[in-house]
Coordinates of C-alpha atoms and ligand atoms in Angstrom, one line a residue:
X1341 CA 106.5 -73.7 -18.1
X1342 CA 103.6 -74.5 -16.4
X1343 CA 100.8 -75.5 -19.1
X1344 CA 98.6 -72.0 -17.1
X1345 CA 101.2 -69.5 -17.8
X1346 CA 101.6 -67.7 -20.1
X1347 CA 104.2 -65.0 -21.6
X1348 CA 103.7 -62.0 -20.7
X1349 CA 104.1 -59.1 -23.6
X1350 CA 106.1 -56.1 -22.5
X1351 CA 107.1 -53.6 -24.9
X1352 CA 109.0 -50.4 -24.9
X1353 CA 106.5 -48.5 -26.2
X1354 CA 103.1 -48.6 -27.5
X1355 CA 101.1 -46.3 -29.3
X1356 CA 97.5 -46.2 -29.8
X1357 CA 95.4 -45.4 -33.3
X1358 CA 97.0 -45.4 -36.9
X1359 CA 96.0 -42.6 -38.4
X1360 CA 98.2 -39.8 -39.1
X1361 CA 99.0 -39.3 -35.7
X1362 CA 100.2 -43.1 -34.8
X1363 CA 101.7 -43.8 -38.2
X1364 CA 103.8 -40.9 -38.1
X1365 CA 104.7 -42.0 -34.3
X1366 CA 105.6 -45.8 -35.7
X1367 CA 108.0 -44.2 -38.4
X1368 CA 109.8 -41.8 -36.2
X1369 CA 110.3 -44.5 -33.2
X1370 CA 111.7 -46.7 -36.2
X1371 CA 114.2 -43.7 -37.2
X1372 CA 115.2 -43.7 -34.1
X1373 CA 116.4 -46.9 -33.4
X1374 CA 113.7 -48.3 -31.7
X1375 CA 111.0 -51.5 -33.5
X1376 CA 110.3 -52.8 -29.8
X1377 CA 106.9 -51.1 -30.1
X1378 CA 103.0 -52.2 -30.9
X1379 CA 100.6 -50.1 -33.0
X1380 CA 97.0 -50.5 -30.9
X1381 CA 94.4 -50.2 -33.4
X1382 CA 90.7 -50.5 -32.9
X1383 CA 89.9 -50.9 -36.5
X1384 CA 90.8 -53.4 -38.9
X1385 CA 92.9 -51.3 -41.1
X1386 CA 94.9 -47.8 -40.6
X1387 CA 93.3 -44.4 -41.9
X1388 CA 91.6 -43.5 -39.1
X1389 CA 89.9 -40.1 -39.8
X1390 CA 90.8 -41.4 -43.5
X1391 CA 89.1 -44.3 -43.2
X1392 CA 86.3 -44.0 -41.2
X1393 CA 85.0 -41.1 -42.9
X1394 CA 84.0 -42.3 -46.7
X1395 CA 81.1 -39.9 -46.5
X1396 CA 80.2 -38.8 -50.1
X1397 CA 82.3 -35.7 -51.1
X1398 CA 84.6 -36.2 -48.0
X1399 CA 87.9 -34.1 -49.1
X1400 CA 90.6 -32.8 -47.0
X1401 CA 90.1 -28.6 -46.1
X1402 CA 94.3 -28.3 -46.4
X1403 CA 95.7 -28.8 -49.6
X1404 CA 97.3 -32.3 -49.6
X1405 CA 101.2 -31.1 -50.5
X1406 CA 100.5 -29.7 -47.0
X1407 CA 98.1 -32.0 -45.6
X1408 CA 100.7 -35.2 -45.8
X1409 CA 104.0 -36.1 -43.7
X1410 CA 107.0 -34.4 -44.9
X1411 CA 109.5 -37.4 -44.5
X1412 CA 107.0 -38.4 -46.9
X1413 CA 106.1 -36.4 -49.8
X1414 CA 104.1 -37.3 -52.5
X1415 CA 104.3 -35.9 -56.1
X1416 CA 101.2 -38.5 -57.3
X1417 CA 98.4 -36.2 -55.2
X1418 CA 95.9 -35.6 -58.3
X1419 CA 94.3 -32.9 -57.0
X1420 CA 95.0 -29.7 -55.3
X1421 CA 92.4 -30.9 -52.1
X1422 CA 92.3 -34.3 -52.1
X1423 CA 89.8 -36.8 -51.6
X1424 CA 89.5 -39.3 -48.9
X1425 CA 89.9 -42.3 -50.6
X1426 CA 93.1 -41.0 -51.7
X1427 CA 94.3 -40.1 -48.4
X1428 CA 93.9 -43.0 -47.2
X1429 CA 95.6 -44.3 -49.8
X1430 CA 98.1 -42.2 -49.1
X1431 CA 98.4 -43.5 -45.7
X1432 CA 98.0 -47.4 -46.7
X1433 CA 101.3 -45.9 -49.0
X1434 CA 103.1 -44.8 -46.0
X1435 CA 102.8 -48.3 -43.8
X1436 CA 104.0 -50.3 -46.6
X1437 CA 107.1 -48.0 -47.4
X1438 CA 108.0 -47.6 -43.7
X1439 CA 107.5 -51.2 -42.9
X1440 CA 105.3 -50.7 -40.4
X1441 CA 103.1 -53.8 -40.6
X1442 CA 104.4 -56.5 -38.4
X1443 CA 104.3 -53.5 -35.5
X1444 CA 99.9 -53.1 -36.2
X1445 CA 98.1 -54.8 -33.9
X1446 CA 94.3 -54.1 -35.5
X1447 CA 90.6 -55.0 -33.5
X1448 CA 92.9 -54.1 -30.7
X1449 CA 90.5 -51.9 -28.8
X1450 CA 92.5 -50.5 -25.5
X1451 CA 89.8 -50.5 -22.5
X1452 CA 91.8 -49.2 -20.1
X1453 CA 95.4 -49.1 -18.9
X1454 CA 96.9 -48.0 -15.4
X1455 CA 100.2 -46.9 -14.4
X1456 CA 102.1 -49.4 -12.2
X1457 CA 103.7 -47.2 -9.7
X1458 CA 105.8 -50.1 -8.2
X1459 CA 107.3 -51.4 -12.0
X1460 CA 107.2 -48.0 -13.6
X1461 CA 105.4 -49.1 -16.2
X1462 CA 101.6 -49.2 -17.7
X1463 CA 99.7 -52.1 -18.0
X1464 CA 97.6 -52.2 -20.6
X1465 CA 93.7 -54.1 -21.5
X1466 CA 92.8 -54.2 -24.7
X1467 CA 90.2 -56.1 -26.1
X1468 CA 92.3 -58.6 -28.0
X1469 CA 94.9 -59.4 -24.9
X1470 CA 97.0 -57.5 -22.5
X1471 CA 100.6 -56.3 -22.3
X1472 CA 102.6 -53.7 -20.9
X1473 CA 104.6 -51.1 -21.8
X1474 CA 107.2 -48.1 -20.5
X1475 CA 105.6 -45.9 -22.5
X1476 CA 102.8 -45.3 -24.4
X1477 CA 101.8 -42.4 -26.9
X1478 CA 98.0 -41.9 -27.6
X1479 CA 97.0 -41.0 -30.7
X1480 CA 93.4 -41.6 -30.9
X1481 CA 92.5 -38.6 -32.7
X1482 CA 90.5 -35.7 -31.8
X1483 CA 87.7 -36.3 -34.6
X1484 CA 87.7 -39.8 -33.9
X1485 CA 84.3 -40.4 -31.4
X1486 CA 81.3 -39.4 -33.4
X1487 CA 78.9 -37.5 -31.3
X1488 CA 75.1 -37.7 -31.6
X1489 CA 72.6 -35.5 -29.6
X1490 CA 70.2 -37.1 -27.9
X1491 CA 67.0 -36.3 -29.4
X1492 CA 64.3 -37.0 -27.6
X1493 CA 61.8 -39.2 -29.7
X1494 CA 65.0 -39.8 -31.6
X1495 CA 64.0 -43.8 -31.4
X1496 CA 60.7 -43.9 -32.6
X1497 CA 62.4 -42.7 -36.2
X1498 CA 60.9 -45.6 -37.9
X1499 CA 63.6 -44.3 -41.1
X1500 CA 67.8 -44.8 -41.4
X1501 CA 69.6 -42.6 -38.8
X1502 CA 73.6 -42.4 -39.4
X1503 CA 76.1 -40.4 -38.2
X1504 CA 78.5 -38.9 -41.1
X1505 CA 82.0 -40.4 -39.8
X1506 CA 79.9 -43.8 -39.7
X1507 CA 78.6 -43.7 -43.4
X1508 CA 75.8 -46.6 -44.7
X1509 CA 76.7 -47.4 -48.1
X1510 CA 74.2 -50.0 -48.2
X1511 CA 71.6 -46.8 -48.3
X1512 CA 70.4 -45.5 -51.4
X1513 CA 69.0 -42.1 -51.0
X1514 CA 68.1 -42.0 -54.3
X1515 CA 64.4 -39.8 -54.5
X1516 CA 64.6 -40.2 -50.1
X1517 CA 63.2 -37.3 -48.2
X1518 CA 66.9 -36.6 -46.6
X1519 CA 67.6 -34.1 -43.4
X1520 CA 71.0 -33.2 -42.6
X1521 CA 71.3 -32.3 -39.5
X1522 CA 74.5 -29.6 -38.5
X1523 CA 76.4 -27.2 -40.7
X1524 CA 79.9 -28.0 -39.8
X1525 CA 82.9 -29.2 -42.5
X1526 CA 81.5 -32.0 -42.8
X1527 CA 77.6 -31.2 -43.7
X1528 CA 78.7 -29.0 -46.4
X1529 CA 80.3 -31.2 -48.1
X1530 CA 77.3 -34.3 -47.7
X1531 CA 74.7 -32.0 -48.6
X1532 CA 75.9 -30.9 -52.3
X1533 CA 77.1 -34.8 -53.5
X1534 CA 73.6 -35.9 -51.8
X1535 CA 71.2 -33.1 -53.0
X1536 CA 71.2 -34.4 -57.0
X1537 CA 69.7 -37.6 -56.1
X1538 CA 67.6 -36.7 -52.4
X1539 CA 64.2 -36.5 -53.6
X1540 CA 64.0 -33.8 -50.9
X1541 CA 66.9 -32.3 -48.4
X1542 CA 65.9 -30.7 -45.6
X1543 CA 69.2 -29.0 -43.3
X1544 CA 68.8 -28.1 -40.3
X1545 CA 71.2 -25.5 -39.1
X1546 CA 71.5 -24.1 -35.9
X1547 CA 74.4 -21.5 -36.8
X1548 CA 75.2 -20.8 -40.0
X1549 CA 78.5 -21.8 -41.2
X1550 CA 81.5 -18.8 -42.8
X1551 CA 81.9 -20.6 -45.9
X1552 CA 85.0 -19.2 -48.8
X1553 CA 85.3 -20.4 -51.9
X1554 CA 86.9 -23.7 -52.6
X1555 CA 90.4 -23.3 -54.9
X1556 CA 90.3 -27.1 -56.4
X1557 CA 91.4 -28.4 -59.0
X1558 CA 93.0 -31.0 -60.5
X1559 CA 97.1 -31.6 -60.5
X1560 CA 97.8 -32.1 -63.8
X1561 CA 100.3 -34.2 -65.6
X1562 CA 103.2 -32.0 -66.2
X1563 CA 102.8 -30.8 -62.4
X1564 CA 103.4 -34.5 -61.1
X1565 CA 106.1 -35.3 -64.0
X1566 CA 107.6 -32.1 -62.7
X1567 CA 107.4 -33.5 -59.3
X1568 CA 108.3 -36.9 -59.9
X1569 CA 111.6 -35.5 -61.4
X1570 CA 112.7 -33.1 -59.4
X1571 CA 111.7 -33.7 -55.7
X1572 CA 112.5 -30.6 -54.3
X1573 CA 110.1 -28.8 -56.7
X1574 CA 107.3 -30.6 -54.1
X1575 CA 108.8 -28.8 -50.7
X1576 CA 108.8 -26.1 -52.6
X1577 CA 105.6 -26.2 -53.3
X1578 CA 104.8 -27.2 -49.7
X1579 CA 106.7 -24.2 -48.5
X1580 CA 105.0 -22.0 -49.5
X1581 CA 101.9 -23.4 -48.4
X1582 CA 102.9 -23.3 -45.6
X1583 CA 103.9 -19.9 -45.5
X1584 CA 100.9 -18.7 -46.7
X1585 CA 98.6 -19.8 -43.8
X1586 CA 101.8 -19.2 -41.2
X1587 CA 101.2 -15.3 -42.1
X1588 CA 97.2 -15.7 -42.1
X1589 CA 98.1 -16.4 -38.1
X1590 CA 98.3 -12.8 -36.8
X1591 CA 94.7 -12.2 -37.7
X1592 CA 92.7 -15.2 -36.1
X1593 CA 95.1 -14.4 -32.9
X1594 CA 95.7 -11.4 -32.4
X1595 CA 93.9 -8.8 -34.9
X1596 CA 89.8 -10.2 -35.6
X1597 CA 89.2 -7.1 -36.7
X1598 CA 91.2 -7.6 -39.9
X1599 CA 89.1 -10.2 -40.9
X1600 CA 86.5 -8.3 -42.1
X1601 CA 87.4 -8.1 -45.8
X1602 CA 87.4 -11.8 -45.8
X1603 CA 84.4 -11.6 -44.5
X1604 CA 83.0 -10.3 -47.9
X1605 CA 84.8 -12.9 -50.1
X1606 CA 82.0 -15.2 -48.4
X1607 CA 79.5 -12.8 -48.4
X1608 CA 80.5 -13.0 -52.2
X1609 CA 80.8 -16.6 -52.4
X1610 CA 77.3 -17.3 -51.0
X1611 CA 75.3 -13.9 -53.0
X1612 CA 76.5 -15.7 -56.0
X1613 CA 74.7 -18.0 -55.6
X1614 CA 71.9 -17.3 -53.0
X1615 CA 69.3 -15.0 -54.9
X1616 CA 66.5 -15.1 -52.1
X1617 CA 66.7 -12.7 -49.8
X1618 CA 65.7 -14.8 -47.0
X1619 CA 67.4 -17.5 -47.8
X1620 CA 70.5 -15.4 -47.8
X1621 CA 69.7 -13.9 -44.2
X1622 CA 69.4 -17.2 -42.8
X1623 CA 72.4 -18.4 -44.6
X1624 CA 74.7 -15.4 -43.1
X1625 CA 75.9 -15.9 -39.6
X1626 CA 76.3 -13.1 -37.0
X1627 CA 79.7 -13.7 -35.4
X1628 CA 83.3 -13.0 -36.9
X1629 CA 84.2 -15.2 -39.6
X1630 CA 87.2 -17.6 -38.3
X1631 CA 85.5 -18.2 -35.2
X1632 CA 84.4 -21.4 -36.1
X1633 CA 85.9 -23.6 -38.8
X1634 CA 86.2 -21.5 -41.7
X1635 CA 85.3 -24.2 -44.4
X1636 CA 85.7 -24.1 -48.0
X1637 CA 83.2 -25.0 -50.6
X1638 CA 82.0 -23.7 -54.0
X1639 CA 79.1 -26.0 -54.2
X1640 CA 77.4 -25.5 -51.4
X1641 CA 75.4 -22.3 -51.8
X1642 CA 74.3 -23.5 -55.0
X1643 CA 73.3 -26.8 -53.7
X1644 CA 71.0 -24.9 -51.2
X1645 CA 69.8 -22.9 -54.4
X1646 CA 68.1 -25.5 -55.7
X1647 CA 64.2 -26.2 -55.3
X1648 CA 64.3 -29.8 -53.8
X1649 CA 66.3 -27.7 -50.5
X1650 CA 65.0 -26.3 -48.2
X1651 CA 67.0 -24.5 -45.0
X1652 CA 65.3 -24.7 -41.6
X1653 CA 67.0 -22.1 -39.4
X1654 CA 67.1 -23.7 -36.0
X1655 CA 68.0 -27.2 -34.7
X1656 CA 66.5 -30.6 -34.3
X1657 CA 64.8 -30.8 -30.9
X1658 CA 62.4 -33.4 -31.5
X1659 CA 61.2 -36.5 -33.5
X1660 CA 57.8 -38.1 -33.7
X1661 CA 57.4 -40.6 -36.3
X1662 CA 58.9 -39.5 -39.4
X1663 CA 57.9 -35.8 -38.7
X1664 CA 61.7 -33.9 -37.7
X1665 CA 60.8 -31.3 -35.0
X1666 CA 63.0 -28.3 -34.8
X1667 CA 63.4 -25.8 -32.1
X1668 CA 61.4 -23.4 -33.3
X1669 CA 58.8 -25.3 -34.3
X1670 CA 59.4 -25.7 -37.9
X1671 CA 58.0 -29.5 -39.0
X1672 CA 59.3 -32.0 -41.4
X1673 CA 59.1 -34.9 -42.6
X1674 CA 62.1 -37.6 -43.5
X1675 CA 63.3 -40.9 -44.5
X1676 CA 67.0 -41.3 -43.3
X1677 CA 68.8 -39.0 -40.7
X1678 CA 72.3 -38.1 -41.1
X1679 CA 74.5 -36.5 -38.5
X1680 CA 76.7 -34.4 -39.0
X1681 CA 77.4 -33.5 -35.5
X1682 CA 80.7 -33.7 -35.1
X1683 CA 82.8 -35.5 -33.0
X1684 CA 83.6 -35.8 -28.8
X1685 CA 86.5 -33.3 -28.8
X1686 CA 86.7 -31.5 -25.6
X1687 CA 85.8 -35.0 -24.0
X1688 CA 88.1 -37.0 -25.1
X1689 CA 87.1 -40.3 -24.6
X1690 CA 90.1 -42.5 -24.3
X1691 CA 90.7 -40.1 -21.4
X1692 CA 88.0 -42.5 -18.9
X1693 CA 90.5 -45.2 -19.6
X1694 CA 93.8 -44.0 -18.7
X1695 CA 94.4 -44.4 -14.6
X1696 CA 97.1 -42.3 -13.1
X1697 CA 99.7 -42.8 -10.5
X1698 CA 97.5 -41.7 -7.8
X1699 CA 94.5 -43.9 -9.1
X1700 CA 92.8 -40.9 -10.7
X1701 CA 91.7 -41.1 -14.8
X1702 CA 92.5 -38.7 -16.6
X1703 CA 89.0 -37.5 -17.6
X1704 CA 89.0 -36.8 -13.8
X1705 CA 92.2 -34.9 -13.8
X1706 CA 90.6 -33.3 -16.8
X1707 CA 87.3 -32.3 -14.6
X1708 CA 88.3 -28.4 -15.2
X1709 CA 89.4 -28.8 -18.9
X1710 CA 91.8 -30.8 -20.7
X1711 CA 95.2 -29.5 -20.1
X1712 CA 98.7 -31.2 -21.2
X1713 CA 102.3 -29.7 -20.9
X1714 CA 103.0 -28.3 -24.4
X1715 CA 100.5 -30.1 -25.4
X1716 CA 101.3 -34.1 -24.6
X1717 CA 101.9 -34.9 -21.0
X1718 CA 99.8 -34.1 -18.4
X1719 CA 100.6 -34.3 -14.5
X1720 CA 100.5 -37.9 -13.0
X1721 CA 101.1 -39.8 -15.7
X1722 CA 103.8 -40.6 -16.4
X1723 CA 105.6 -41.9 -19.7
X1724 CA 102.0 -40.9 -21.4
X1725 CA 102.3 -38.6 -24.1
X1726 CA 99.0 -37.4 -26.4
X1727 CA 99.4 -36.6 -29.4
X1728 CA 97.5 -33.9 -30.5
X1729 CA 96.6 -32.9 -27.2
X1730 CA 95.0 -30.1 -25.4
X1731 CA 95.7 -26.8 -27.3
X1732 CA 97.6 -29.0 -30.0
X1733 CA 94.4 -27.8 -32.9
X1734 CA 94.7 -25.3 -35.5
X1735 CA 92.6 -23.2 -37.0
X1736 CA 93.8 -23.1 -40.4
X1737 CA 96.5 -24.9 -41.9
X1738 CA 97.7 -28.9 -41.8
X1739 CA 97.2 -31.1 -38.9
X1740 CA 100.0 -33.5 -40.0
X1741 CA 102.7 -30.0 -39.0
X1742 CA 101.9 -29.9 -35.4
X1743 CA 102.0 -33.9 -35.3
X1744 CA 105.3 -33.9 -36.2
X1745 CA 106.0 -31.5 -33.7
X1746 CA 104.6 -33.9 -31.2
X1747 CA 106.7 -36.2 -32.7
X1748 CA 110.1 -34.6 -32.3
X1749 CA 109.1 -33.7 -28.5
X1750 CA 107.9 -37.7 -28.7
X1751 CA 111.6 -38.7 -30.0
X1752 CA 113.7 -36.3 -27.4
X1753 CA 111.5 -37.9 -24.4
X1754 CA 112.9 -41.4 -25.5
X1755 CA 116.2 -40.3 -25.7
X1756 CA 116.1 -38.5 -22.2
X1757 CA 115.2 -41.7 -21.0
X1758 CA 117.7 -43.6 -22.2
X1759 CA 120.3 -41.1 -20.7
X1760 CA 119.1 -41.6 -17.7
X1761 CA 119.2 -45.1 -17.8
X1762 CA 118.2 -48.4 -15.9
X1763 CA 113.8 -48.3 -15.4
X1764 CA 113.1 -44.6 -15.0
X1765 CA 109.9 -42.3 -16.0
X1766 CA 109.0 -38.9 -16.6
X1767 CA 106.2 -37.3 -15.0
X1768 CA 105.5 -33.8 -15.8
X1769 CA 105.4 -31.4 -12.6
X1770 CA 102.6 -29.8 -12.0
X1771 CA 103.8 -26.0 -11.9
X1772 CA 105.0 -26.9 -14.8
X1773 CA 102.0 -27.7 -16.2
X1774 CA 100.6 -24.7 -14.4
X1775 CA 102.6 -22.6 -16.5
X1776 CA 102.7 -23.7 -19.8
X1777 CA 98.4 -23.5 -19.8
X1778 CA 98.5 -19.9 -17.8
X1779 CA 100.6 -18.7 -21.2
X1780 CA 98.5 -20.3 -23.9
X1781 CA 95.5 -19.4 -22.3
X1782 CA 96.5 -15.8 -22.0
X1783 CA 97.4 -15.7 -26.2
X1784 CA 93.8 -17.0 -25.9
X1785 CA 92.1 -14.2 -24.7
X1786 CA 92.6 -12.4 -28.3
X1787 CA 92.2 -14.5 -30.2
X1788 CA 88.9 -14.5 -32.4
X1789 CA 88.0 -18.1 -31.7
X1790 CA 87.7 -16.8 -27.5
X1791 CA 86.4 -12.9 -28.5
X1792 CA 84.0 -14.1 -32.4
X1793 CA 80.8 -14.0 -30.6
X1794 CA 80.4 -17.6 -31.4
X1795 CA 80.9 -21.3 -29.6
X1796 CA 81.8 -23.7 -30.8
X1797 CA 83.5 -27.1 -30.3
X1798 CA 87.1 -25.3 -29.7
X1799 CA 85.1 -24.6 -26.5
X1800 CA 84.6 -27.1 -23.9
X1801 CA 81.4 -27.2 -21.9
X1802 CA 82.5 -24.4 -19.3
X1803 CA 83.8 -22.0 -22.5
X1804 CA 87.7 -22.8 -22.3
X1805 CA 89.0 -23.0 -25.6
X1806 CA 91.5 -26.7 -25.1
X1807 CA 91.7 -27.3 -28.5
X1808 CA 93.2 -24.5 -30.7
X1809 CA 96.7 -23.6 -30.4
X1810 CA 97.1 -20.0 -29.8
X1811 CA 100.4 -19.6 -32.3
X1812 CA 102.1 -20.0 -35.3
X1813 CA 103.0 -23.8 -36.3
X1814 CA 106.7 -22.4 -36.1
X1815 CA 106.4 -21.0 -32.4
X1816 CA 105.6 -25.0 -31.6
X1817 CA 107.9 -26.7 -33.4
X1818 CA 110.6 -24.7 -31.6
X1819 CA 108.5 -24.9 -28.3
X1820 CA 108.6 -28.9 -29.1
X1821 CA 112.1 -29.1 -29.9
X1822 CA 113.9 -30.7 -26.9
X1823 CA 112.3 -32.0 -23.0
X1824 CA 113.1 -29.3 -20.7
X1825 CA 114.0 -32.4 -17.7
X1826 CA 113.7 -29.5 -15.1
X1827 CA 110.0 -29.6 -16.5
X1828 CA 109.7 -33.6 -15.4
X1829 CA 110.3 -34.8 -12.2
X1830 CA 112.5 -38.3 -13.2
X1831 CA 110.6 -41.1 -11.2
X1832 CA 112.8 -44.2 -10.6
X1833 CA 111.8 -47.3 -8.4
X1834 CA 111.9 -47.5 -4.7
X1835 CA 114.7 -48.9 -3.5
X1836 CA 114.4 -53.1 -2.7
X1837 CA 113.6 -53.6 1.0
X1838 CA 116.9 -54.9 2.7
X1839 CA 116.4 -57.9 3.0
X1840 CA 116.4 -60.4 6.1
X1841 CA 120.0 -62.3 6.0
X1842 CA 118.2 -65.7 5.7
X1843 CA 115.9 -64.9 3.2
X1844 CA 118.5 -63.3 1.1
X1845 CA 118.5 -65.4 -2.4
X1846 CA 115.0 -65.3 -2.5
X1847 CA 114.8 -61.5 -2.5
X1848 CA 117.1 -60.9 -5.4
X1849 CA 115.8 -63.7 -7.4
X1850 CA 112.2 -61.2 -6.5
X1851 CA 114.2 -58.1 -8.2
X1852 CA 115.5 -59.8 -10.9
X1853 CA 112.1 -61.0 -12.0
X1854 CA 111.3 -57.5 -11.7
X1855 CA 113.5 -56.5 -14.6
X1856 CA 113.1 -58.9 -16.9
X1857 CA 110.9 -57.5 -20.2
X1858 CA 109.8 -61.1 -21.3
X1859 CA 107.8 -61.9 -18.0
X1860 CA 106.2 -65.1 -16.8
X1861 CA 102.7 -64.6 -15.1
X1862 CA 100.1 -67.5 -14.2
Ligands
FAD2392 C1 85.9 -35.2 -42.2 C2 87.2 -34.6 -41.5 C3 88.1 -33.8 -42.3 C4 89.0 -32.8 -41.8 N1 90.1 -32.4 -42.7 C5 91.2 -31.4 -42.2 C6 91.4 -31.2 -43.1 O1 91.9 -30.5 -43.7 N2 93.2 -30.7 -42.6 C7 93.6 -31.0 -41.2 O2 94.4 -30.6 -40.7 N3 92.7 -31.8 -40.0 C8 91.4 -32.3 -40.6 N4 91.2 -33.4 -40.3 C9 91.3 -33.8 -38.7 C10 92.0 -34.7 -39.0 O3 91.3 -36.0 -37.6 C11 93.3 -34.7 -38.7 O4 93.9 -33.9 -39.7 C12 94.1 -36.2 -38.8 O5 93.9 -36.6 -39.2 C13 93.9 -36.4 -37.3 O6 94.9 -38.4 -36.7 P1 95.0 -38.8 -35.7 O7 96.2 -40.2 -36.1 O8 95.7 -37.8 -34.5 O9 93.9 -39.1 -34.9 P2 92.3 -40.6 -36.3 O10 92.9 -40.2 -37.8 O11 91.4 -40.5 -36.0 O12 93.2 -42.0 -35.7 C14 93.0 -42.3 -34.7 C15 93.3 -43.3 -34.6 O13 92.7 -44.4 -33.1 C16 92.0 -45.0 -32.9 N5 91.8 -45.3 -31.5 C17 90.7 -44.6 -31.5 N6 90.7 -44.7 -30.1 C18 91.2 -46.1 -29.9 C19 91.3 -47.1 -29.0 N7 90.6 -46.6 -27.6 N8 91.9 -48.2 -29.1 C20 92.2 -48.3 -29.9 N9 92.6 -47.4 -31.2 C21 92.3 -46.2 -30.7 C22 90.9 -45.2 -34.8 O14 89.8 -46.2 -34.9 C23 91.5 -44.2 -35.1 O15 92.4 -45.1 -36.3 C24 90.0 -33.9 -40.3 C25 88.9 -34.2 -39.8 C26 87.6 -34.5 -40.0 C27 86.7 -36.1 -39.2

């Protein structure tokens, strides 16, 4: 080989991301007997959400025995709702237990990938080099890229500014005037954690949240010993937690009027801590519970009732030096601003970087709203699957259930490709994608997310709900058990042009080169 030539790396599968989705995909690939794969991760360690969100108070809203992989039960969960550090440690443990380290490529952010229509494979450029793959499984996360609103004057703020998912641990907030922007799942965990040390805490609230009590407790040593000794008890516990949530789904998807009594519980949660009628009025939502994600906290309202806290019932709209100005004109002084303003969800950032068969990016294909067959396959993007793709999110249960369903689908997808043999690819038929999404959107019409009278991050810019699954997790499990080949076009390489007799030897050499998996490129 000449010195300037490099071995071009080709793999059967490239997984992007090493959160629950990417690690789950890696385990599943190994279990399917596929070892020719890499996991491309932009950060320097695994964990995704649970690596990036290290803000004080960060914890799960779903009990840990349900918010974990079914194939990797953990009898040692210390609390019913585990904190970030325990979930992160769990994912490190899964990585070691299932021998995933050799597949991991850290500091390898995917910058761009394009489908090669002739060779039927993805060409992937990462910050650490390029490679090709027959199949790409994109698990870049639904809540992975922080969203900071464009606030006029923010550049002029003399203090520290950071997003909840990029917590600046070097900042000591003791005695400081801290502004928290937002009242979503992260903000309501940050407020009670920061309030005791802050000199003054100002919460900018555009919309109040419905907050239910959090029934968190330590899992006793005896319970853990039982789970260790009798693994079936962990399964049972998980089963009960799952069943309860499955039974709640109909109220969200078909009978939002039944959620009134849940609102009463949330109102009591507030009333127990907030005695001031004016503050209570500010904090009472005017939309149906469940329309936005239901939040769980038994410490949020008590923190808001403390004398060093102000609730501004209006969004932040301007910054003038250290003065923060709300849309209603209220002003507050601050030394630090913490944005709990969520993530790019309906404008999935990886979509800008994926170029499909017709040269369009996935973002362009999704201009009118994200849509994919069974939550995974977009038409015109062959051999590409999104884990937690469009309409696979949940309002009330564990995302791990949905991830595992999509991994079943991924496994069958790869089996089907093997059965078809040779160099083949599957491209979702546009009609199949349309049918699937039509059914999803029809079911969406009655749900609390669409009818509850709120705007939320579940909805895209056009008001279409492209994020939540409008059914039970069991229904989604059934819908993703098998790949139905009738929903896909099977692509094969175009036959090589018939060579002129004099050049026959050269043409054959070219065909063979295209079929080798480790190619040599200049
Ligand atoms: C604070 C918080 C609390 C949550 N609580 C719950 C809960 O209680 N229950 C629940 O069900 N869900 C919860 N979620 C949702 C949670 O995101 C999912 O449950 C799950 O962790 C998603 O896993 P994932 O692997 O799909 O994505 P992530 O965990 O986000 O992982 C995506 C990975 O992809 C990497 N990546 C992204 N782009 C690129 C690129 N271009 N190149 C290479 N790598 C890339 C990222 O660095 C990251 O490591 C919560 C989310 C947040 C932010």
